[in-house]
């Protein structure tokens, strides 16, 4: 088990489009396990591979409640094949934008085609928090962050704050 460092804005890797996973082999299974460890340690309810500096189309999610059994979900090469007309609003946060939260409106229900951790094709229909989290993570695979869905003024304030902080970090 390895907890990997999570990259934060303004790291340019977060704006890169991740490449498809080509094979589901033991290296990939190892990466999935490290991502789950990293997500639970953070703690977060989702993590895209690019957040641990691996720009591949892979993400993990667990939206189970505290005290309940863990429900780790793995999505490889996910594609949204249907989005509902009705929308829902959640207050979102992101491990790559620490301590910033904002409401985002997204389709309330999505159907996602993907591979599971055995490399088998699956269809997942999601609503509620899972639908929101899936869309947030799939955005990461396309270099999109939740702050891209809020007002430009708010987004620029957040980016400015993190850019300033990055510049003042001492590099040895
Ligand atoms: O831990 C997380 N919580 C969260 C809350 C609302 C909507 C999306 C998320 S995902 C986030 C973890 C993360 O940054 N995943 O990319
Ligand atoms: Ni995120």
Short mmCIF file of N, CA and C and ligand atoms in Angstrom, two decimals:
data_model
loop_
_atom_site.label_atom_id
_atom_site.label_comp_id
_atom_site.label_asym_id
_atom_site.label_seq_id
_atom_site.Cartn_x
_atom_site.Cartn_y
_atom_site.Cartn_z
N UNK A 1 0.83 -1.20 0.00
CA UNK A 1 0.00 0.00 0.00
C UNK A 1 0.86 1.24 0.00
N UNK A 2 0.57 2.10 -0.92
CA UNK A 2 1.37 3.33 -1.05
C UNK A 2 0.46 4.53 -1.21
N UNK A 3 0.66 5.51 -0.36
CA UNK A 3 -0.06 6.77 -0.51
C UNK A 3 0.79 7.68 -1.38
N UNK A 4 0.21 8.12 -2.49
CA UNK A 4 0.97 8.95 -3.43
C UNK A 4 0.66 10.42 -3.19
N UNK A 5 1.62 11.30 -3.48
CA UNK A 5 1.34 12.73 -3.36
C UNK A 5 0.28 13.19 -4.36
N UNK A 6 -0.62 14.04 -3.91
CA UNK A 6 -1.67 14.59 -4.79
C UNK A 6 -1.21 15.96 -5.28
N UNK A 7 -1.21 16.16 -6.59
CA UNK A 7 -0.78 17.45 -7.14
C UNK A 7 -1.91 18.47 -7.01
N UNK A 8 -1.53 19.73 -6.87
CA UNK A 8 -2.55 20.79 -6.71
C UNK A 8 -2.33 21.89 -7.74
N UNK A 9 -3.40 22.71 -7.94
CA UNK A 9 -3.28 23.82 -8.89
C UNK A 9 -2.22 24.80 -8.37
N UNK A 10 -1.45 25.47 -9.22
CA UNK A 10 -1.59 25.54 -10.68
C UNK A 10 -0.72 24.51 -11.44
N UNK A 11 -0.52 23.31 -10.93
CA UNK A 11 0.27 22.31 -11.66
C UNK A 11 -0.33 22.10 -13.06
N UNK A 12 0.45 22.36 -14.12
CA UNK A 12 -0.11 22.29 -15.48
C UNK A 12 -0.59 20.89 -15.89
N UNK A 13 -0.10 19.86 -15.19
CA UNK A 13 -0.55 18.49 -15.51
C UNK A 13 -2.07 18.35 -15.33
N UNK A 14 -2.63 19.12 -14.40
CA UNK A 14 -4.08 19.05 -14.15
C UNK A 14 -4.90 19.54 -15.34
N UNK A 15 -4.24 20.25 -16.28
CA UNK A 15 -4.93 20.76 -17.47
C UNK A 15 -4.70 19.88 -18.69
N UNK A 16 -3.94 18.80 -18.51
CA UNK A 16 -3.66 17.89 -19.62
C UNK A 16 -4.82 16.91 -19.80
N UNK A 17 -5.07 16.51 -21.07
CA UNK A 17 -6.08 15.48 -21.34
C UNK A 17 -5.42 14.11 -21.15
N UNK A 18 -5.99 13.28 -20.27
CA UNK A 18 -5.40 11.97 -19.98
C UNK A 18 -5.60 11.01 -21.15
N UNK A 19 -4.64 10.10 -21.34
CA UNK A 19 -4.69 9.12 -22.44
C UNK A 19 -5.39 7.84 -21.99
N UNK A 20 -6.05 7.16 -22.94
CA UNK A 20 -6.74 5.91 -22.58
C UNK A 20 -5.79 4.88 -21.96
N UNK A 21 -6.35 4.07 -21.07
CA UNK A 21 -5.63 2.92 -20.53
C UNK A 21 -5.62 1.86 -21.63
N UNK A 22 -4.45 1.31 -21.91
CA UNK A 22 -4.36 0.34 -23.01
C UNK A 22 -4.56 -1.09 -22.57
N UNK A 23 -4.05 -1.45 -21.41
CA UNK A 23 -4.33 -2.80 -20.91
C UNK A 23 -4.50 -2.81 -19.40
N UNK A 24 -5.41 -3.69 -18.98
CA UNK A 24 -5.68 -3.84 -17.56
C UNK A 24 -4.80 -5.00 -17.08
N UNK A 25 -3.60 -4.66 -16.60
CA UNK A 25 -2.65 -5.69 -16.17
C UNK A 25 -2.28 -5.47 -14.70
N UNK A 26 -1.27 -6.19 -14.23
CA UNK A 26 -0.94 -6.10 -12.79
C UNK A 26 -0.38 -4.73 -12.43
N UNK A 27 0.31 -4.07 -13.37
CA UNK A 27 0.79 -2.70 -13.09
C UNK A 27 -0.40 -1.78 -12.83
N UNK A 28 -1.45 -1.94 -13.65
CA UNK A 28 -2.62 -1.07 -13.50
C UNK A 28 -3.35 -1.38 -12.20
N UNK A 29 -3.50 -2.67 -11.87
CA UNK A 29 -4.16 -3.06 -10.63
C UNK A 29 -3.40 -2.47 -9.43
N UNK A 30 -2.09 -2.47 -9.52
CA UNK A 30 -1.26 -1.89 -8.46
C UNK A 30 -1.54 -0.39 -8.32
N UNK A 31 -1.61 0.31 -9.46
CA UNK A 31 -1.91 1.74 -9.45
C UNK A 31 -3.30 1.99 -8.84
N UNK A 32 -4.28 1.15 -9.21
CA UNK A 32 -5.64 1.29 -8.66
C UNK A 32 -5.61 1.18 -7.14
N UNK A 33 -4.87 0.19 -6.61
CA UNK A 33 -4.79 0.01 -5.16
C UNK A 33 -4.12 1.21 -4.49
N UNK A 34 -3.08 1.74 -5.11
CA UNK A 34 -2.42 2.95 -4.57
C UNK A 34 -3.37 4.14 -4.59
N UNK A 35 -4.17 4.25 -5.66
CA UNK A 35 -5.13 5.36 -5.75
C UNK A 35 -6.19 5.25 -4.66
N UNK A 36 -6.67 4.03 -4.41
CA UNK A 36 -7.68 3.85 -3.35
C UNK A 36 -7.07 4.21 -1.99
N UNK A 37 -5.86 3.74 -1.71
CA UNK A 37 -5.19 4.10 -0.45
C UNK A 37 -5.06 5.61 -0.32
N UNK A 38 -4.67 6.25 -1.41
CA UNK A 38 -4.45 7.71 -1.41
C UNK A 38 -5.77 8.44 -1.17
N UNK A 39 -6.86 7.95 -1.83
CA UNK A 39 -8.18 8.58 -1.67
C UNK A 39 -8.68 8.43 -0.23
N UNK A 40 -8.56 7.23 0.35
CA UNK A 40 -9.06 7.03 1.72
C UNK A 40 -8.23 7.82 2.72
N UNK A 41 -6.93 7.95 2.47
CA UNK A 41 -6.05 8.68 3.38
C UNK A 41 -6.35 10.17 3.37
N UNK A 42 -6.76 10.70 2.21
CA UNK A 42 -6.84 12.17 2.02
C UNK A 42 -7.67 12.90 3.09
N UNK A 43 -8.94 12.56 3.41
CA UNK A 43 -9.78 11.62 2.71
C UNK A 43 -10.59 12.32 1.63
N UNK A 44 -10.96 11.54 0.61
CA UNK A 44 -11.81 12.07 -0.46
C UNK A 44 -12.79 11.01 -0.89
N UNK A 45 -13.78 11.40 -1.70
CA UNK A 45 -14.77 10.43 -2.20
C UNK A 45 -14.47 10.01 -3.63
N UNK A 46 -13.44 10.61 -4.23
CA UNK A 46 -13.07 10.24 -5.59
C UNK A 46 -11.64 10.68 -5.86
N UNK A 47 -11.01 10.05 -6.85
CA UNK A 47 -9.65 10.44 -7.24
C UNK A 47 -9.41 10.02 -8.68
N UNK A 48 -8.93 10.95 -9.49
CA UNK A 48 -8.56 10.63 -10.87
C UNK A 48 -7.04 10.39 -10.90
N UNK A 49 -6.59 9.50 -11.80
CA UNK A 49 -5.17 9.14 -11.85
C UNK A 49 -4.28 10.37 -12.05
N UNK A 50 -4.76 11.33 -12.83
CA UNK A 50 -3.93 12.53 -13.10
C UNK A 50 -3.62 13.29 -11.80
N UNK A 51 -4.46 13.14 -10.79
CA UNK A 51 -4.20 13.83 -9.51
C UNK A 51 -3.00 13.25 -8.77
N UNK A 52 -2.61 12.01 -9.13
CA UNK A 52 -1.36 11.46 -8.59
C UNK A 52 -0.31 11.43 -9.72
N UNK A 53 -0.47 12.38 -10.65
CA UNK A 53 0.51 12.63 -11.72
C UNK A 53 0.64 11.50 -12.74
N UNK A 54 -0.46 10.70 -12.91
CA UNK A 54 -0.48 9.67 -13.95
C UNK A 54 -1.61 10.02 -14.92
N UNK A 55 -1.30 10.66 -16.06
CA UNK A 55 -2.36 11.15 -16.95
C UNK A 55 -2.98 10.04 -17.81
N UNK A 56 -3.65 9.10 -17.15
CA UNK A 56 -4.37 8.00 -17.81
C UNK A 56 -5.84 8.07 -17.45
N UNK A 57 -6.72 7.51 -18.31
CA UNK A 57 -8.16 7.63 -18.10
C UNK A 57 -8.64 6.56 -17.10
N UNK A 58 -8.45 6.86 -15.84
CA UNK A 58 -8.71 5.94 -14.74
C UNK A 58 -9.13 6.74 -13.52
N UNK A 59 -10.16 6.28 -12.82
CA UNK A 59 -10.57 6.96 -11.60
C UNK A 59 -11.16 5.98 -10.60
N UNK A 60 -11.09 6.36 -9.33
CA UNK A 60 -11.69 5.57 -8.27
C UNK A 60 -12.65 6.46 -7.48
N UNK A 61 -13.68 5.82 -6.93
CA UNK A 61 -14.72 6.55 -6.18
C UNK A 61 -15.18 5.67 -5.01
N UNK A 62 -15.50 6.30 -3.88
CA UNK A 62 -16.23 5.60 -2.83
C UNK A 62 -17.13 6.62 -2.15
N UNK A 63 -18.43 6.52 -2.41
CA UNK A 63 -19.37 7.49 -1.82
C UNK A 63 -20.14 6.87 -0.65
N UNK A 64 -19.62 5.75 -0.10
CA UNK A 64 -20.29 5.15 1.06
C UNK A 64 -20.16 6.09 2.26
N UNK A 65 -21.14 5.98 3.17
CA UNK A 65 -21.15 6.89 4.32
C UNK A 65 -20.22 6.37 5.42
N UNK A 66 -19.78 7.31 6.26
CA UNK A 66 -18.92 6.96 7.39
C UNK A 66 -19.62 5.91 8.25
N UNK A 67 -18.87 4.89 8.65
CA UNK A 67 -19.46 3.87 9.50
C UNK A 67 -20.03 2.71 8.70
N UNK A 68 -20.36 2.94 7.41
CA UNK A 68 -20.83 1.85 6.55
C UNK A 68 -19.63 1.10 5.98
N UNK A 69 -19.91 -0.08 5.36
CA UNK A 69 -18.84 -0.81 4.68
C UNK A 69 -18.32 0.02 3.52
N UNK A 70 -17.03 -0.09 3.26
CA UNK A 70 -16.44 0.61 2.12
C UNK A 70 -17.00 0.06 0.82
N UNK A 71 -17.15 0.94 -0.16
CA UNK A 71 -17.63 0.53 -1.48
C UNK A 71 -16.74 1.11 -2.57
N UNK A 72 -15.51 0.58 -2.70
CA UNK A 72 -14.61 1.11 -3.72
C UNK A 72 -15.11 0.80 -5.12
N UNK A 73 -15.19 1.82 -5.97
CA UNK A 73 -15.60 1.65 -7.37
C UNK A 73 -14.43 2.07 -8.26
N UNK A 74 -14.25 1.33 -9.35
CA UNK A 74 -13.14 1.61 -10.27
C UNK A 74 -13.71 1.82 -11.67
N UNK A 75 -13.31 2.90 -12.32
CA UNK A 75 -13.79 3.21 -13.67
C UNK A 75 -12.57 3.42 -14.57
N UNK A 76 -12.44 2.54 -15.57
CA UNK A 76 -11.33 2.63 -16.52
C UNK A 76 -11.90 3.05 -17.88
N UNK A 77 -11.27 4.01 -18.54
CA UNK A 77 -11.74 4.56 -19.82
C UNK A 77 -13.24 4.88 -19.80
N UNK A 78 -13.70 5.64 -18.79
CA UNK A 78 -15.13 5.92 -18.68
C UNK A 78 -15.62 6.89 -19.76
N UNK A 79 -16.84 6.64 -20.21
CA UNK A 79 -17.49 7.51 -21.21
C UNK A 79 -18.92 7.76 -20.77
N UNK A 80 -19.32 9.01 -20.71
CA UNK A 80 -20.72 9.32 -20.40
C UNK A 80 -21.53 9.12 -21.67
N UNK A 81 -22.45 8.15 -21.65
CA UNK A 81 -23.23 7.88 -22.86
C UNK A 81 -24.64 8.47 -22.78
N UNK A 82 -25.04 8.90 -21.57
CA UNK A 82 -26.33 9.58 -21.43
C UNK A 82 -26.29 10.48 -20.21
N UNK A 83 -26.84 11.70 -20.37
CA UNK A 83 -26.97 12.62 -19.24
C UNK A 83 -28.43 13.05 -19.17
N UNK A 84 -28.99 13.16 -17.98
CA UNK A 84 -30.39 13.56 -17.84
C UNK A 84 -30.55 15.06 -18.09
N UNK A 85 -31.78 15.43 -18.45
CA UNK A 85 -32.12 16.84 -18.60
C UNK A 85 -32.17 17.52 -17.23
N UNK A 86 -32.67 16.78 -16.24
CA UNK A 86 -32.79 17.41 -14.92
C UNK A 86 -31.42 17.52 -14.27
N UNK A 87 -31.26 18.60 -13.50
CA UNK A 87 -29.96 18.95 -12.92
C UNK A 87 -30.02 18.83 -11.41
N UNK A 88 -28.86 18.69 -10.81
CA UNK A 88 -28.81 18.84 -9.36
C UNK A 88 -27.58 19.66 -8.98
N UNK A 89 -27.66 20.25 -7.81
CA UNK A 89 -26.60 21.14 -7.34
C UNK A 89 -25.98 20.54 -6.09
N UNK A 90 -24.64 20.43 -6.09
CA UNK A 90 -23.91 19.98 -4.91
C UNK A 90 -22.80 20.97 -4.60
N UNK A 91 -22.47 21.08 -3.35
CA UNK A 91 -21.28 21.83 -2.98
C UNK A 91 -20.08 20.91 -3.22
N UNK A 92 -19.21 21.30 -4.15
CA UNK A 92 -18.08 20.45 -4.52
C UNK A 92 -16.78 20.98 -3.92
N UNK A 93 -15.88 20.05 -3.74
CA UNK A 93 -14.51 20.39 -3.35
C UNK A 93 -13.60 19.53 -4.19
N UNK A 94 -12.29 19.76 -4.12
CA UNK A 94 -11.36 18.98 -4.92
C UNK A 94 -10.04 18.87 -4.16
N UNK A 95 -9.51 17.65 -4.11
CA UNK A 95 -8.24 17.44 -3.40
C UNK A 95 -7.10 18.22 -4.06
N UNK A 96 -7.27 18.62 -5.31
CA UNK A 96 -6.24 19.38 -6.01
C UNK A 96 -6.44 20.89 -5.87
N UNK A 97 -7.51 21.29 -5.13
CA UNK A 97 -7.78 22.70 -4.82
C UNK A 97 -8.17 22.74 -3.34
N UNK A 98 -7.21 22.49 -2.45
CA UNK A 98 -7.55 22.27 -1.04
C UNK A 98 -8.31 23.43 -0.40
N UNK A 99 -9.30 23.07 0.43
CA UNK A 99 -10.03 24.03 1.27
C UNK A 99 -10.82 25.07 0.48
N UNK A 100 -11.22 24.75 -0.73
CA UNK A 100 -12.11 25.64 -1.47
C UNK A 100 -13.35 24.84 -1.88
N UNK A 101 -14.53 25.40 -1.66
CA UNK A 101 -15.79 24.71 -1.95
C UNK A 101 -16.73 25.67 -2.67
N UNK A 102 -17.49 25.13 -3.63
CA UNK A 102 -18.46 25.96 -4.33
C UNK A 102 -19.56 25.07 -4.91
N UNK A 103 -20.75 25.65 -5.05
CA UNK A 103 -21.87 24.90 -5.62
C UNK A 103 -21.70 24.79 -7.13
N UNK A 104 -21.96 23.58 -7.63
CA UNK A 104 -21.88 23.32 -9.07
C UNK A 104 -23.16 22.59 -9.49
N UNK A 105 -23.71 23.04 -10.63
CA UNK A 105 -24.91 22.38 -11.17
C UNK A 105 -24.49 21.45 -12.30
N UNK A 106 -24.99 20.22 -12.25
CA UNK A 106 -24.66 19.21 -13.28
C UNK A 106 -25.89 18.35 -13.53
N UNK A 107 -25.89 17.57 -14.65
CA UNK A 107 -26.97 16.60 -14.85
C UNK A 107 -27.12 15.71 -13.61
N UNK A 108 -28.38 15.45 -13.23
CA UNK A 108 -28.65 14.70 -12.00
C UNK A 108 -28.35 13.22 -12.15
N UNK A 109 -28.49 12.70 -13.37
CA UNK A 109 -28.29 11.27 -13.63
C UNK A 109 -27.41 11.10 -14.86
N UNK A 110 -26.45 10.20 -14.77
CA UNK A 110 -25.62 9.89 -15.94
C UNK A 110 -25.47 8.37 -16.08
N UNK A 111 -25.33 7.93 -17.34
CA UNK A 111 -25.00 6.54 -17.61
C UNK A 111 -23.60 6.52 -18.18
N UNK A 112 -22.75 5.69 -17.57
CA UNK A 112 -21.34 5.66 -17.93
C UNK A 112 -20.94 4.27 -18.39
N UNK A 113 -20.27 4.21 -19.55
CA UNK A 113 -19.71 2.96 -20.06
C UNK A 113 -18.24 2.94 -19.68
N UNK A 114 -17.75 1.83 -19.16
CA UNK A 114 -16.37 1.80 -18.67
C UNK A 114 -15.89 0.36 -18.53
N UNK A 115 -14.62 0.18 -18.23
CA UNK A 115 -14.10 -1.13 -17.87
C UNK A 115 -13.99 -1.20 -16.35
N UNK A 116 -14.17 -2.41 -15.78
CA UNK A 116 -13.95 -2.58 -14.34
C UNK A 116 -12.52 -3.06 -14.10
N UNK A 117 -12.18 -3.34 -12.84
CA UNK A 117 -10.78 -3.67 -12.54
C UNK A 117 -10.32 -5.01 -13.11
N UNK A 118 -11.28 -5.78 -13.66
CA UNK A 118 -10.91 -7.02 -14.34
C UNK A 118 -10.83 -6.82 -15.86
N UNK A 119 -11.07 -5.57 -16.29
CA UNK A 119 -11.00 -5.27 -17.72
C UNK A 119 -12.28 -5.59 -18.45
N UNK A 120 -13.36 -5.85 -17.69
CA UNK A 120 -14.64 -6.21 -18.28
C UNK A 120 -15.48 -4.95 -18.50
N UNK A 121 -16.17 -4.87 -19.65
CA UNK A 121 -17.00 -3.70 -19.94
C UNK A 121 -18.25 -3.69 -19.04
N UNK A 122 -18.57 -2.49 -18.53
CA UNK A 122 -19.71 -2.34 -17.63
C UNK A 122 -20.48 -1.07 -17.99
N UNK A 123 -21.78 -1.06 -17.67
CA UNK A 123 -22.59 0.16 -17.76
C UNK A 123 -23.02 0.49 -16.34
N UNK A 124 -22.78 1.73 -15.93
CA UNK A 124 -23.20 2.14 -14.59
C UNK A 124 -24.14 3.32 -14.73
N UNK A 125 -25.36 3.19 -14.15
CA UNK A 125 -26.26 4.33 -14.10
C UNK A 125 -26.16 4.93 -12.71
N UNK A 126 -25.85 6.22 -12.66
CA UNK A 126 -25.59 6.86 -11.38
C UNK A 126 -26.50 8.05 -11.18
N UNK A 127 -26.93 8.24 -9.92
CA UNK A 127 -27.62 9.48 -9.57
C UNK A 127 -27.06 9.97 -8.24
N UNK A 128 -27.63 11.06 -7.72
CA UNK A 128 -27.19 11.57 -6.43
C UNK A 128 -25.71 11.95 -6.43
N UNK A 129 -25.07 11.73 -5.28
CA UNK A 129 -23.67 12.13 -5.12
C UNK A 129 -22.76 11.35 -6.08
N UNK A 130 -23.10 10.08 -6.36
CA UNK A 130 -22.26 9.30 -7.28
C UNK A 130 -22.23 9.92 -8.67
N UNK A 131 -23.39 10.41 -9.14
CA UNK A 131 -23.45 11.04 -10.47
C UNK A 131 -22.58 12.30 -10.49
N UNK A 132 -22.68 13.10 -9.45
CA UNK A 132 -21.87 14.32 -9.37
C UNK A 132 -20.39 13.99 -9.33
N UNK A 133 -20.02 13.02 -8.47
CA UNK A 133 -18.61 12.66 -8.32
C UNK A 133 -18.05 12.10 -9.63
N UNK A 134 -18.82 11.23 -10.30
CA UNK A 134 -18.37 10.67 -11.59
C UNK A 134 -18.09 11.77 -12.60
N UNK A 135 -18.98 12.76 -12.66
CA UNK A 135 -18.78 13.85 -13.62
C UNK A 135 -17.57 14.71 -13.23
N UNK A 136 -17.39 14.94 -11.94
CA UNK A 136 -16.23 15.69 -11.45
C UNK A 136 -14.93 14.96 -11.85
N UNK A 137 -14.91 13.62 -11.67
CA UNK A 137 -13.69 12.84 -11.98
C UNK A 137 -13.46 12.75 -13.49
N UNK A 138 -14.52 12.56 -14.26
CA UNK A 138 -14.36 12.47 -15.72
C UNK A 138 -13.89 13.82 -16.27
N UNK A 139 -14.34 14.91 -15.66
CA UNK A 139 -13.80 16.24 -16.01
C UNK A 139 -12.28 16.25 -15.85
N UNK A 140 -11.77 15.70 -14.72
CA UNK A 140 -10.31 15.67 -14.51
C UNK A 140 -9.60 14.99 -15.68
N UNK A 141 -10.19 13.92 -16.22
CA UNK A 141 -9.55 13.18 -17.32
C UNK A 141 -9.46 14.05 -18.57
N UNK A 142 -10.29 15.09 -18.63
CA UNK A 142 -10.29 16.00 -19.77
C UNK A 142 -9.62 17.34 -19.43
N UNK A 143 -8.93 17.40 -18.31
CA UNK A 143 -8.22 18.63 -17.92
C UNK A 143 -9.15 19.71 -17.40
N UNK A 144 -10.36 19.31 -17.00
CA UNK A 144 -11.36 20.28 -16.52
C UNK A 144 -11.48 20.18 -15.00
N UNK A 145 -11.57 21.32 -14.34
CA UNK A 145 -11.70 21.37 -12.87
C UNK A 145 -13.06 21.95 -12.49
N UNK A 146 -13.53 21.66 -11.26
CA UNK A 146 -14.88 22.15 -10.91
C UNK A 146 -14.97 23.66 -10.91
N UNK A 147 -13.83 24.33 -10.71
CA UNK A 147 -13.87 25.80 -10.75
C UNK A 147 -14.14 26.33 -12.16
N UNK A 148 -14.03 25.46 -13.18
CA UNK A 148 -14.39 25.89 -14.54
C UNK A 148 -15.90 26.02 -14.69
N UNK A 149 -16.66 25.50 -13.72
CA UNK A 149 -18.12 25.58 -13.77
C UNK A 149 -18.68 26.70 -12.90
N UNK A 150 -17.80 27.52 -12.29
CA UNK A 150 -18.29 28.63 -11.46
C UNK A 150 -17.99 29.96 -12.19
N UNK A 151 -18.31 31.07 -11.55
CA UNK A 151 -18.13 32.35 -12.26
C UNK A 151 -16.65 32.62 -12.49
N UNK A 152 -16.37 33.37 -13.56
CA UNK A 152 -14.99 33.68 -13.92
C UNK A 152 -14.28 34.46 -12.80
N UNK A 153 -15.01 35.34 -12.16
CA UNK A 153 -14.42 36.14 -11.09
C UNK A 153 -13.94 35.24 -9.95
N UNK A 154 -14.83 34.32 -9.52
CA UNK A 154 -14.47 33.41 -8.42
C UNK A 154 -13.30 32.52 -8.84
N UNK A 155 -13.37 32.00 -10.09
CA UNK A 155 -12.31 31.11 -10.58
C UNK A 155 -10.96 31.82 -10.58
N UNK A 156 -10.95 33.05 -11.09
CA UNK A 156 -9.68 33.78 -11.17
C UNK A 156 -9.12 34.10 -9.79
N UNK A 157 -10.03 34.34 -8.82
CA UNK A 157 -9.57 34.58 -7.45
C UNK A 157 -8.88 33.34 -6.87
N UNK A 158 -9.49 32.18 -7.11
CA UNK A 158 -8.93 30.92 -6.57
C UNK A 158 -7.57 30.64 -7.22
N UNK A 159 -7.50 30.78 -8.55
CA UNK A 159 -6.26 30.48 -9.26
C UNK A 159 -5.15 31.43 -8.80
N UNK A 160 -5.51 32.69 -8.62
CA UNK A 160 -4.54 33.69 -8.19
C UNK A 160 -3.97 33.34 -6.81
N UNK A 161 -4.88 32.95 -5.92
CA UNK A 161 -4.46 32.61 -4.55
C UNK A 161 -3.47 31.44 -4.56
N UNK A 162 -3.78 30.40 -5.32
CA UNK A 162 -2.90 29.23 -5.35
C UNK A 162 -1.60 29.50 -6.11
N UNK A 163 -1.65 30.36 -7.12
CA UNK A 163 -0.44 30.70 -7.87
C UNK A 163 0.53 31.48 -6.99
N UNK A 164 -0.03 32.39 -6.20
CA UNK A 164 0.78 33.18 -5.26
C UNK A 164 1.43 32.26 -4.24
N UNK A 165 0.64 31.35 -3.70
CA UNK A 165 1.15 30.42 -2.69
C UNK A 165 2.28 29.57 -3.27
N UNK A 166 2.12 29.12 -4.54
CA UNK A 166 3.14 28.28 -5.18
C UNK A 166 4.43 29.07 -5.37
N UNK A 167 4.32 30.34 -5.70
CA UNK A 167 5.51 31.17 -5.93
C UNK A 167 6.28 31.42 -4.65
N UNK A 168 5.55 31.52 -3.54
CA UNK A 168 6.24 31.83 -2.29
C UNK A 168 6.81 30.59 -1.61
N UNK A 169 6.50 29.38 -2.17
CA UNK A 169 7.08 28.15 -1.60
C UNK A 169 8.59 28.15 -1.84
N UNK A 170 9.33 27.79 -0.82
CA UNK A 170 10.77 27.76 -0.94
C UNK A 170 11.19 26.48 -1.65
N UNK A 171 11.99 26.62 -2.68
CA UNK A 171 12.51 25.43 -3.34
C UNK A 171 14.00 25.33 -3.02
N UNK A 172 14.41 24.16 -2.51
CA UNK A 172 15.80 24.00 -2.08
C UNK A 172 16.67 23.61 -3.27
O1 LIG B 1 -13.44 14.37 -2.04
C1 LIG B 1 -14.10 14.96 -2.92
N1 LIG B 1 -15.36 15.39 -2.61
C2 LIG B 1 -16.27 15.83 -3.57
C3 LIG B 1 -17.42 16.47 -3.12
C4 LIG B 1 -18.36 16.92 -4.03
C5 LIG B 1 -18.16 16.71 -5.38
C6 LIG B 1 -17.02 16.09 -5.85
C7 LIG B 1 -16.07 15.65 -4.94
S1 LIG B 1 -14.65 14.83 -5.51
C8 LIG B 1 -13.52 15.21 -4.25
C9 LIG B 1 -12.21 14.46 -4.46
C10 LIG B 1 -11.55 14.93 -5.74
O2 LIG B 1 -10.96 15.97 -5.85
N2 LIG B 1 -11.68 14.18 -6.79
O3 LIG B 1 -11.16 14.55 -7.97
NI1 LIG B 2 -11.14 16.74 -7.95
#
